[in-house]
XYZ file of C-alpha atoms in Angstrom:
236
model
C 100.704 80.266 118.476
C 99.294 77.027 117.091
C 101.298 73.575 118.108
C 104.393 72.231 117.173
C 103.212 67.922 117.210
C 101.557 67.128 114.200
C 97.969 65.859 115.204
C 97.452 62.983 117.379
C 96.786 59.667 115.376
C 99.215 60.461 112.025
C 102.147 59.026 111.414
C 105.408 61.941 111.580
C 107.336 61.704 109.336
C 109.678 64.526 109.385
C 110.348 65.572 113.228
C 112.497 69.812 113.409
C 113.622 69.410 117.015
C 115.774 72.711 118.460
C 116.843 72.889 114.341
C 119.500 75.451 114.345
C 121.493 76.701 110.423
C 123.307 79.032 109.119
C 127.128 78.913 107.468
C 128.900 79.323 111.082
C 126.537 81.715 112.409
C 123.082 81.187 113.302
C 120.448 82.950 110.167
C 117.686 82.126 112.164
C 116.631 81.029 115.415
C 115.920 77.245 116.744
C 112.749 75.148 114.594
C 110.593 72.129 116.444
C 108.177 71.143 114.451
C 106.588 67.636 113.612
C 105.339 67.327 110.141
C 102.951 64.003 109.700
C 101.836 62.165 106.381
C 98.617 64.479 104.818
C 100.358 67.661 106.032
C 101.882 70.405 104.282
C 103.926 72.605 106.211
C 104.605 76.363 104.855
C 107.683 78.038 105.841
C 107.017 81.999 105.831
C 109.058 85.031 106.258
C 111.026 87.934 105.226
C 113.384 87.689 101.794
C 116.264 86.347 103.787
C 115.201 84.667 106.942
C 116.354 81.783 106.661
C 113.381 79.530 104.999
C 115.401 78.229 102.373
C 118.167 77.665 104.937
C 116.039 75.632 106.951
C 114.906 73.434 103.627
C 118.331 72.913 102.823
C 118.727 71.426 105.978
C 115.448 69.412 105.828
C 116.980 68.296 102.623
C 119.882 67.149 104.012
C 122.436 69.672 102.081
C 123.937 71.552 105.088
C 124.402 70.477 108.026
C 122.546 72.185 111.224
C 124.576 74.049 113.417
C 122.261 72.074 116.625
C 119.721 70.049 116.878
C 118.108 67.741 114.535
C 115.884 66.786 111.522
C 114.795 62.901 111.195
C 113.212 60.912 109.400
C 110.975 58.600 110.230
C 112.742 58.255 113.881
C 116.439 58.240 111.901
C 118.509 61.198 111.342
C 118.285 63.266 108.055
C 121.249 61.342 105.561
C 120.461 63.039 101.634
C 123.125 59.143 100.953
C 120.677 56.308 102.653
C 118.228 54.118 100.420
C 115.008 55.610 102.705
C 115.892 59.065 101.886
C 116.837 58.460 98.554
C 113.439 56.217 98.053
C 111.384 58.508 99.965
C 111.935 62.376 99.805
C 111.925 64.819 96.746
C 112.808 67.975 96.386
C 112.148 71.462 94.235
C 115.467 73.973 94.949
C 115.896 76.774 92.335
C 118.765 75.023 91.024
C 118.721 74.229 87.284
C 121.393 71.252 87.093
C 120.758 69.468 83.912
C 122.315 67.064 81.222
C 123.056 69.168 78.289
C 122.842 66.219 75.597
C 119.153 65.067 77.028
C 115.277 66.644 75.837
C 112.892 67.673 78.731
C 111.081 63.962 77.795
C 114.882 61.702 78.782
C 115.243 63.968 81.580
C 112.295 62.860 83.575
C 112.703 59.085 82.195
C 115.919 59.029 83.232
C 114.464 60.458 87.410
C 111.978 57.861 87.104
C 113.193 54.726 85.831
C 116.209 55.619 88.453
C 113.770 55.536 91.640
C 111.893 52.415 90.062
C 108.528 53.759 88.035
C 106.832 51.398 86.004
C 105.403 51.865 82.665
C 107.607 54.741 83.237
C 106.508 56.231 79.459
C 102.906 56.270 80.359
C 104.455 58.072 83.746
C 106.234 60.756 82.474
C 104.499 61.966 79.155
C 101.534 61.824 82.566
C 103.019 64.085 84.195
C 104.563 66.242 80.954
C 100.786 66.777 80.078
C 100.172 68.151 83.408
C 103.241 70.373 83.439
C 101.970 71.496 79.703
C 105.470 70.183 79.144
C 104.314 67.771 75.991
C 105.334 70.093 73.437
C 108.700 70.951 74.937
C 108.890 67.141 75.301
C 112.050 66.813 72.633
C 113.624 69.838 73.494
C 116.745 70.415 75.367
C 116.181 72.051 78.770
C 118.286 75.106 78.143
C 116.526 75.723 75.651
C 113.061 76.307 77.464
C 111.854 79.493 79.230
C 111.965 80.603 82.852
C 108.575 78.965 83.179
C 109.075 75.878 81.538
C 112.211 75.282 83.241
C 110.555 75.515 86.773
C 108.141 73.272 85.919
C 110.639 70.753 84.403
C 111.862 71.213 88.018
C 108.386 69.741 89.437
C 108.128 67.109 87.354
C 110.613 65.789 88.186
C 110.044 65.586 91.488
C 106.634 64.593 90.835
C 107.181 61.525 88.288
C 108.605 59.779 90.827
C 107.396 58.031 94.207
C 107.229 60.419 96.929
C 106.342 60.196 100.782
C 107.786 63.410 101.647
C 107.764 66.689 99.521
C 110.426 69.203 99.900
C 109.744 72.714 98.101
C 111.660 76.044 97.933
C 109.042 78.933 96.514
C 107.923 76.256 94.000
C 105.518 79.190 92.676
C 108.867 81.418 91.174
C 108.739 82.356 87.973
C 105.386 80.080 87.336
C 102.525 82.610 85.466
C 98.246 82.945 87.634
C 98.105 79.448 85.276
C 100.482 77.512 86.358
C 100.457 79.058 90.169
C 96.754 77.473 90.306
C 98.054 74.201 89.106
C 100.705 74.271 91.251
C 98.074 74.690 94.294
C 95.851 71.883 92.975
C 98.683 69.126 92.994
C 99.899 69.808 96.649
C 96.531 70.247 97.791
C 96.367 66.416 96.224
C 99.659 65.908 97.159
C 98.554 66.758 100.672
C 95.227 65.002 100.591
C 97.017 61.761 98.987
C 98.917 61.430 102.629
C 102.511 63.224 101.665
C 104.629 65.333 104.007
C 104.750 68.754 102.477
C 107.232 71.424 103.262
C 107.642 74.201 101.554
C 108.960 77.836 101.622
C 106.082 80.141 99.758
C 105.169 84.621 99.306
C 102.120 82.616 98.055
C 99.409 84.242 100.021
C 96.651 81.846 97.215
C 98.968 78.876 98.184
C 99.232 78.731 101.624
C 95.531 79.255 102.528
C 94.594 76.392 99.673
C 97.668 73.930 101.470
C 98.829 75.221 104.451
C 97.882 72.872 107.683
C 100.576 74.944 109.856
C 103.325 77.396 109.164
C 106.514 78.480 110.528
C 107.175 81.933 110.847
C 110.464 81.866 110.398
C 112.784 84.993 112.336
C 116.237 85.619 113.890
C 113.973 85.904 117.374
C 111.845 83.146 117.221
C 110.562 81.166 114.903
C 106.806 79.866 116.038
C 104.297 77.957 114.724
C 100.836 79.752 114.263
C 97.931 78.518 111.803
C 96.986 78.879 107.932
C 95.405 82.330 108.841
C 98.036 83.715 110.526
C 100.745 83.045 108.168
C 98.245 84.355 105.180
C 97.872 87.846 106.890
C 101.563 87.630 108.076
C 102.618 87.301 103.921
C 100.715 89.519 103.624
C 101.429 92.534 105.478
C 104.977 91.118 106.814
C 105.939 94.761 109.048
C 102.827 93.899 110.975
């Protein structure tokens, strides 16, 4: 088993202590782990194991059944100014303003988070997500993969020290998955703390510093290679 604590000397950003999550009843065993700047913690496990539920609790979108989630030593509150300033999330939820274009959505997010040179930043993110040609389209007109890349763009166009992602590889083609891995590795190396649920073995091996195997009997912390073996052979 790998360590539940971040490496010594690293600033702990997120701390999950005996976190129990579910909807009335627990969906998985309690989770205890720290995440520091420059770390990427992957949540792995079978479909329905509770990975997304854990992420929603970390994001402050779901009240835990027990235990705690702390951001810089304070209880997570998704309504707080600090949380909104530091934590960016990508969940599989399309929530768009019907009358705003792709570019206008990203400009709204960037301005709302105090980004300077909004147009320049948005144009760069549109190019990075291969959405430049769709900049003037409405999100509802996009393909499934384009919508996923727009969700990623909305998280990446704003400042963040923590990035929470629920299976970000879903609906992406091979080129998109490779670009995603490149971008998330760069985020990690720049000091962002990442927590993500994933079934992508390549992404795991490239990105993860540690992983949590989410299970109803025991959630355990393992290294990236062990997590990749589990994802490759879930009945192992």
